[in-house]
mmCIF file of C-alpha atoms in Angstrom:
data_model
loop_
_atom_site.group_PDB
_atom_site.id
_atom_site.type_symbol
_atom_site.label_atom_id
_atom_site.label_comp_id
_atom_site.label_asym_id
_atom_site.label_seq_id
_atom_site.Cartn_x
_atom_site.Cartn_y
_atom_site.Cartn_z
ATOM 1 C CA UNK A 1 27.834 64.861 -31.705
ATOM 2 C CA UNK A 2 25.948 62.027 -33.457
ATOM 3 C CA UNK A 3 28.824 61.636 -35.928
ATOM 4 C CA UNK A 4 31.326 61.298 -33.076
ATOM 5 C CA UNK A 5 29.118 58.729 -31.380
ATOM 6 C CA UNK A 6 28.785 56.888 -34.698
ATOM 7 C CA UNK A 7 32.555 56.799 -35.211
ATOM 8 C CA UNK A 8 33.132 55.462 -31.691
ATOM 9 C CA UNK A 9 30.418 52.858 -32.188
ATOM 10 C CA UNK A 10 31.824 51.636 -35.498
ATOM 11 C CA UNK A 11 35.345 51.464 -34.080
ATOM 12 C CA UNK A 12 34.380 49.432 -31.031
ATOM 13 C CA UNK A 13 32.320 46.849 -32.965
ATOM 14 C CA UNK A 14 35.389 45.945 -35.027
ATOM 15 C CA UNK A 15 37.470 45.650 -31.871
ATOM 16 C CA UNK A 16 34.752 43.453 -30.360
ATOM 17 C CA UNK A 17 34.747 41.258 -33.478
ATOM 18 C CA UNK A 18 38.487 40.688 -33.132
ATOM 19 C CA UNK A 19 38.374 40.031 -29.383
ATOM 20 C CA UNK A 20 35.394 37.651 -29.485
ATOM 21 C CA UNK A 21 36.748 35.918 -32.570
ATOM 22 C CA UNK A 22 39.990 35.114 -30.730
ATOM 23 C CA UNK A 23 38.336 34.205 -27.406
ATOM 24 C CA UNK A 24 35.870 31.771 -28.993
ATOM 25 C CA UNK A 25 38.329 30.336 -31.531
ATOM 26 C CA UNK A 26 39.251 27.155 -29.589
ATOM 27 C CA UNK A 27 35.568 26.312 -29.022
ATOM 28 C CA UNK A 28 34.663 27.148 -32.628
ATOM 29 C CA UNK A 29 37.455 24.961 -34.014
ATOM 30 C CA UNK A 30 36.211 21.834 -32.240
ATOM 31 C CA UNK A 31 32.467 22.505 -32.467
ATOM 32 C CA UNK A 32 30.106 24.243 -34.865
ATOM 33 C CA UNK A 33 28.115 25.191 -31.776
ATOM 34 C CA UNK A 34 31.126 27.225 -30.707
ATOM 35 C CA UNK A 35 31.014 29.188 -33.952
ATOM 36 C CA UNK A 36 27.308 29.877 -33.476
ATOM 37 C CA UNK A 37 27.903 30.932 -29.865
ATOM 38 C CA UNK A 38 30.630 33.352 -30.917
ATOM 39 C CA UNK A 39 28.576 34.956 -33.683
ATOM 40 C CA UNK A 40 25.419 35.248 -31.585
ATOM 41 C CA UNK A 41 27.378 36.746 -28.698
ATOM 42 C CA UNK A 42 28.823 39.290 -31.109
ATOM 43 C CA UNK A 43 25.337 40.140 -32.409
ATOM 44 C CA UNK A 44 24.083 40.695 -28.860
ATOM 45 C CA UNK A 45 27.013 43.004 -28.156
ATOM 46 C CA UNK A 46 26.322 45.054 -31.292
ATOM 47 C CA UNK A 47 22.593 45.279 -30.524
ATOM 48 C CA UNK A 48 23.282 46.426 -26.960
ATOM 49 C CA UNK A 49 25.884 49.034 -27.865
ATOM 50 C CA UNK A 50 23.983 50.429 -30.843
ATOM 51 C CA UNK A 51 21.083 51.203 -28.516
ATOM 52 C CA UNK A 52 22.903 53.423 -26.054
ATOM 53 C CA UNK A 53 25.676 54.671 -28.320
ATOM 54 C CA UNK A 54 23.794 55.696 -31.474
ATOM 55 C CA UNK A 55 20.119 55.228 -30.617
ATOM 56 C CA UNK A 56 19.276 52.303 -32.918
ATOM 57 C CA UNK A 57 16.832 49.659 -31.746
ATOM 58 C CA UNK A 58 16.731 46.363 -33.638
ATOM 59 C CA UNK A 59 13.378 44.619 -34.103
ATOM 60 C CA UNK A 60 12.498 41.253 -35.637
ATOM 61 C CA UNK A 61 8.911 40.732 -36.798
ATOM 62 C CA UNK A 62 6.946 37.837 -38.220
ATOM 63 C CA UNK A 63 7.160 34.094 -37.680
ATOM 64 C CA UNK A 64 10.813 33.075 -37.471
ATOM 65 C CA UNK A 65 11.358 29.743 -39.309
ATOM 66 C CA UNK A 66 12.719 26.871 -37.243
ATOM 67 C CA UNK A 67 13.094 24.136 -39.856
ATOM 68 C CA UNK A 68 14.929 23.823 -43.159
ATOM 69 C CA UNK A 69 13.851 26.632 -45.466
ATOM 70 C CA UNK A 70 15.339 29.027 -47.955
ATOM 71 C CA UNK A 71 15.452 32.630 -46.718
ATOM 72 C CA UNK A 72 15.329 35.237 -49.505
ATOM 73 C CA UNK A 73 16.038 38.635 -48.019
ATOM 74 C CA UNK A 74 16.436 42.237 -49.013
ATOM 75 C CA UNK A 75 19.917 43.474 -48.066
ATOM 76 C CA UNK A 76 20.629 47.057 -47.053
ATOM 77 C CA UNK A 77 23.554 46.840 -44.617
ATOM 78 C CA UNK A 78 25.521 44.685 -42.188
ATOM 79 C CA UNK A 79 22.744 45.146 -39.629
ATOM 80 C CA UNK A 80 20.179 43.038 -41.492
ATOM 81 C CA UNK A 81 22.741 40.212 -41.621
ATOM 82 C CA UNK A 82 23.082 40.283 -37.845
ATOM 83 C CA UNK A 83 19.368 40.602 -37.098
ATOM 84 C CA UNK A 84 18.482 37.679 -39.377
ATOM 85 C CA UNK A 85 21.352 35.511 -38.178
ATOM 86 C CA UNK A 86 20.604 36.086 -34.503
ATOM 87 C CA UNK A 87 16.892 35.304 -34.958
ATOM 88 C CA UNK A 88 17.362 31.968 -36.754
ATOM 89 C CA UNK A 89 18.393 28.731 -35.004
ATOM 90 C CA UNK A 90 20.834 27.485 -37.680
ATOM 91 C CA UNK A 91 21.527 30.228 -40.213
ATOM 92 C CA UNK A 92 24.083 30.054 -43.008
ATOM 93 C CA UNK A 93 24.605 32.370 -45.947
ATOM 94 C CA UNK A 94 25.291 32.295 -49.651
ATOM 95 C CA UNK A 95 28.332 34.593 -49.618
ATOM 96 C CA UNK A 96 30.964 36.046 -51.915
ATOM 97 C CA UNK A 97 33.983 33.761 -52.072
ATOM 98 C CA UNK A 98 36.313 36.698 -51.307
ATOM 99 C CA UNK A 99 34.899 36.898 -47.770
ATOM 100 C CA UNK A 100 36.483 33.528 -46.940
ATOM 101 C CA UNK A 101 39.835 35.320 -46.861
ATOM 102 C CA UNK A 102 38.662 38.097 -44.535
ATOM 103 C CA UNK A 103 40.156 37.953 -41.015
ATOM 104 C CA UNK A 104 37.809 36.393 -38.422
ATOM 105 C CA UNK A 105 34.764 36.497 -40.740
ATOM 106 C CA UNK A 106 36.199 33.916 -43.137
ATOM 107 C CA UNK A 107 37.081 31.420 -40.417
ATOM 108 C CA UNK A 108 33.680 31.563 -38.786
ATOM 109 C CA UNK A 109 31.821 31.503 -42.105
ATOM 110 C CA UNK A 110 33.463 28.154 -42.891
ATOM 111 C CA UNK A 111 32.524 26.734 -39.496
ATOM 112 C CA UNK A 112 28.893 27.838 -39.881
ATOM 113 C CA UNK A 113 28.627 26.081 -43.230
ATOM 114 C CA UNK A 114 28.199 29.201 -45.354
ATOM 115 C CA UNK A 115 28.316 28.601 -49.104
ATOM 116 C CA UNK A 116 31.064 30.565 -50.901
ATOM 117 C CA UNK A 117 30.197 31.528 -54.461
ATOM 118 C CA UNK A 118 32.755 32.664 -57.025
ATOM 119 C CA UNK A 119 31.610 35.248 -59.563
ATOM 120 C CA UNK A 120 30.055 33.446 -62.516
ATOM 121 C CA UNK A 121 30.076 30.030 -60.788
ATOM 122 C CA UNK A 122 26.996 30.275 -58.569
ATOM 123 C CA UNK A 123 25.321 27.270 -60.224
ATOM 124 C CA UNK A 124 28.204 24.903 -59.484
ATOM 125 C CA UNK A 125 28.448 26.053 -55.860
ATOM 126 C CA UNK A 126 24.722 25.613 -55.311
ATOM 127 C CA UNK A 127 24.737 22.160 -56.915
ATOM 128 C CA UNK A 128 27.561 21.055 -54.602
ATOM 129 C CA UNK A 129 25.778 22.433 -51.545
ATOM 130 C CA UNK A 130 22.570 20.571 -52.409
ATOM 131 C CA UNK A 131 24.520 17.343 -52.938
ATOM 132 C CA UNK A 132 26.375 17.790 -49.645
ATOM 133 C CA UNK A 133 23.138 18.307 -47.721
ATOM 134 C CA UNK A 134 21.552 15.238 -49.301
ATOM 135 C CA UNK A 135 24.644 13.131 -48.524
ATOM 136 C CA UNK A 136 24.739 14.315 -44.921
ATOM 137 C CA UNK A 137 28.074 16.102 -45.351
ATOM 138 C CA UNK A 138 26.636 19.597 -44.884
ATOM 139 C CA UNK A 139 24.906 20.902 -41.802
ATOM 140 C CA UNK A 140 21.162 21.444 -42.398
ATOM 141 C CA UNK A 141 19.582 24.742 -41.463
ATOM 142 C CA UNK A 142 18.207 27.947 -42.881
ATOM 143 C CA UNK A 143 20.073 29.018 -46.022
ATOM 144 C CA UNK A 144 20.007 32.786 -46.613
ATOM 145 C CA UNK A 145 20.393 34.378 -50.008
ATOM 146 C CA UNK A 146 20.241 38.063 -50.905
ATOM 147 C CA UNK A 147 18.157 38.048 -54.053
ATOM 148 C CA UNK A 148 19.455 41.354 -55.431
ATOM 149 C CA UNK A 149 23.023 40.143 -54.981
ATOM 150 C CA UNK A 150 24.281 43.215 -53.140
ATOM 151 C CA UNK A 151 23.452 45.850 -50.538
ATOM 152 C CA UNK A 152 20.798 48.200 -51.877
ATOM 153 C CA UNK A 153 20.310 51.740 -50.578
ATOM 154 C CA UNK A 154 16.788 52.703 -49.459
ATOM 155 C CA UNK A 155 14.733 53.748 -52.466
ATOM 156 C CA UNK A 156 17.182 52.383 -55.060
ATOM 157 C CA UNK A 157 15.860 49.941 -57.640
ATOM 158 C CA UNK A 158 18.021 46.886 -58.307
ATOM 159 C CA UNK A 159 16.680 43.829 -60.191
ATOM 160 C CA UNK A 160 16.248 40.484 -58.464
ATOM 161 C CA UNK A 161 18.543 37.736 -59.727
ATOM 162 C CA UNK A 162 17.105 34.489 -61.043
ATOM 163 C CA UNK A 163 19.655 32.483 -59.026
ATOM 164 C CA UNK A 164 17.247 32.619 -56.085
ATOM 165 C CA UNK A 165 14.612 30.770 -58.125
ATOM 166 C CA UNK A 166 17.189 28.206 -59.248
ATOM 167 C CA UNK A 167 18.158 27.565 -55.636
ATOM 168 C CA UNK A 168 14.486 27.401 -54.578
ATOM 169 C CA UNK A 169 13.783 24.708 -57.158
ATOM 170 C CA UNK A 170 16.964 22.739 -56.497
ATOM 171 C CA UNK A 171 16.393 22.622 -52.750
ATOM 172 C CA UNK A 172 12.723 21.720 -53.016
ATOM 173 C CA UNK A 173 12.043 23.666 -49.820
ATOM 174 C CA UNK A 174 9.652 26.473 -48.913
ATOM 175 C CA UNK A 175 11.030 30.001 -49.164
ATOM 176 C CA UNK A 176 10.546 32.668 -46.522
ATOM 177 C CA UNK A 177 10.923 36.229 -47.881
ATOM 178 C CA UNK A 178 12.381 38.899 -45.582
ATOM 179 C CA UNK A 179 11.792 42.645 -45.809
ATOM 180 C CA UNK A 180 13.786 45.363 -44.069
ATOM 181 C CA UNK A 181 14.329 49.070 -43.505
ATOM 182 C CA UNK A 182 17.698 48.908 -41.718
ATOM 183 C CA UNK A 183 19.466 51.030 -44.347
ATOM 184 C CA UNK A 184 17.644 54.100 -43.043
ATOM 185 C CA UNK A 185 19.574 53.895 -39.778
ATOM 186 C CA UNK A 186 22.695 51.864 -40.628
ATOM 187 C CA UNK A 187 23.681 52.745 -44.235
ATOM 188 C CA UNK A 188 25.504 50.347 -46.527
ATOM 189 C CA UNK A 189 28.506 52.727 -46.640
ATOM 190 C CA UNK A 190 30.095 55.228 -44.267
ATOM 191 C CA UNK A 191 30.121 55.502 -40.483
ATOM 192 C CA UNK A 192 27.069 57.689 -39.901
ATOM 193 C CA UNK A 193 24.354 56.037 -37.819
ATOM 194 C CA UNK A 194 20.856 57.499 -37.345
ATOM 195 C CA UNK A 195 18.573 56.828 -34.335
ATOM 196 C CA UNK A 196 15.414 54.815 -34.965
ATOM 197 C CA UNK A 197 13.889 51.343 -35.087
ATOM 198 C CA UNK A 198 15.600 49.077 -37.611
ATOM 199 C CA UNK A 199 13.316 46.213 -38.616
ATOM 200 C CA UNK A 200 13.661 42.898 -40.393
ATOM 201 C CA UNK A 201 10.385 41.118 -41.001
ATOM 202 C CA UNK A 202 9.906 37.449 -41.874
ATOM 203 C CA UNK A 203 6.999 37.302 -44.332
ATOM 204 C CA UNK A 204 4.561 34.451 -45.052
ATOM 205 C CA UNK A 205 6.133 31.292 -46.416
ATOM 206 C CA UNK A 206 6.131 30.631 -50.154
ATOM 207 C CA UNK A 207 5.512 26.911 -50.680
ATOM 208 C CA UNK A 208 7.642 24.780 -52.981
ATOM 209 C CA UNK A 209 6.461 23.897 -56.493
ATOM 210 C CA UNK A 210 6.143 27.270 -58.233
ATOM 211 C CA UNK A 211 7.642 27.959 -61.642
ATOM 212 C CA UNK A 212 10.699 30.232 -61.820
ATOM 213 C CA UNK A 213 8.752 33.134 -63.286
ATOM 214 C CA UNK A 214 5.892 32.827 -60.802
ATOM 215 C CA UNK A 215 8.298 32.530 -57.887
ATOM 216 C CA UNK A 216 10.424 35.529 -58.887
ATOM 217 C CA UNK A 217 7.414 37.764 -59.526
ATOM 218 C CA UNK A 218 5.832 36.922 -56.176
ATOM 219 C CA UNK A 219 9.114 37.204 -54.277
ATOM 220 C CA UNK A 220 10.001 40.621 -55.659
ATOM 221 C CA UNK A 221 6.533 42.122 -55.283
ATOM 222 C CA UNK A 222 6.168 40.815 -51.724
ATOM 223 C CA UNK A 223 9.588 41.893 -50.443
ATOM 224 C CA UNK A 224 9.588 45.278 -52.167
ATOM 225 C CA UNK A 225 6.071 46.196 -51.066
ATOM 226 C CA UNK A 226 6.708 45.315 -47.431
ATOM 227 C CA UNK A 227 10.162 46.923 -47.387
ATOM 228 C CA UNK A 228 8.654 50.115 -48.782
ATOM 229 C CA UNK A 229 6.039 50.038 -46.017
ATOM 230 C CA UNK A 230 8.733 49.569 -43.358
ATOM 231 C CA UNK A 231 10.718 52.457 -44.795
ATOM 232 C CA UNK A 232 7.664 54.704 -44.720
ATOM 233 C CA UNK A 233 7.193 53.655 -41.107
ATOM 234 C CA UNK A 234 10.748 54.883 -40.536
ATOM 235 C CA UNK A 235 9.948 58.279 -42.043
ATOM 236 C CA UNK A 236 11.302 57.709 -45.562
ATOM 237 C CA UNK A 237 9.378 57.805 -48.846
ATOM 238 C CA UNK A 238 11.040 55.152 -51.087
ATOM 239 C CA UNK A 239 9.318 56.328 -54.256
ATOM 240 C CA UNK A 240 10.956 59.727 -53.842
ATOM 241 C CA UNK A 241 14.416 58.336 -54.764
ATOM 242 C CA UNK A 242 15.446 57.596 -58.336
#
């Protein structure tokens, strides 16, 4: 029965994405606020339906940043994207360039000011984004990067990429790490959904001025330790997976 409910849930969220994307399109085209309204409305719909359809409750913990900061998050599934985005006042993502050509998602990503990065050309994209912000051409806000560069299954060990430290130093802004356990309930692949409380947690701010090595060591240890704790809270022992 849970698999049937999961399949129905997954199907309807894609239909909702299409419908809301079309309905909000005129507003989004003329105003960035319209793009934010569309995406936040979609998040609310997903959060509401996942509760009664598959038994997942979304929870955001910690102090949510309001000003310009870098957000360095662990990434386990599409759900952590939505929880982080909905919590922040002006979120935008470092994203794979291929997503710009995805229906609906690509259009709204451009309007939100997300930064597309081609494989092997992250440095050039980041440099342009920093220049655009300084020149007033880019919309300021909270820039989100997934430091491991991909969705990581609970318990899997994937190294953190130094590009996060490069971005941290180029921006000259504090960094807020984010931990999560959402992959326990909404996996990175497949349609199965498991009941439980999916959490993203904003951790204490890391101030600007650290060296690359110091920053990366602190970021990884902080995010991994807290994510492991959240996964244990969800009934999963991360050290039991290799």
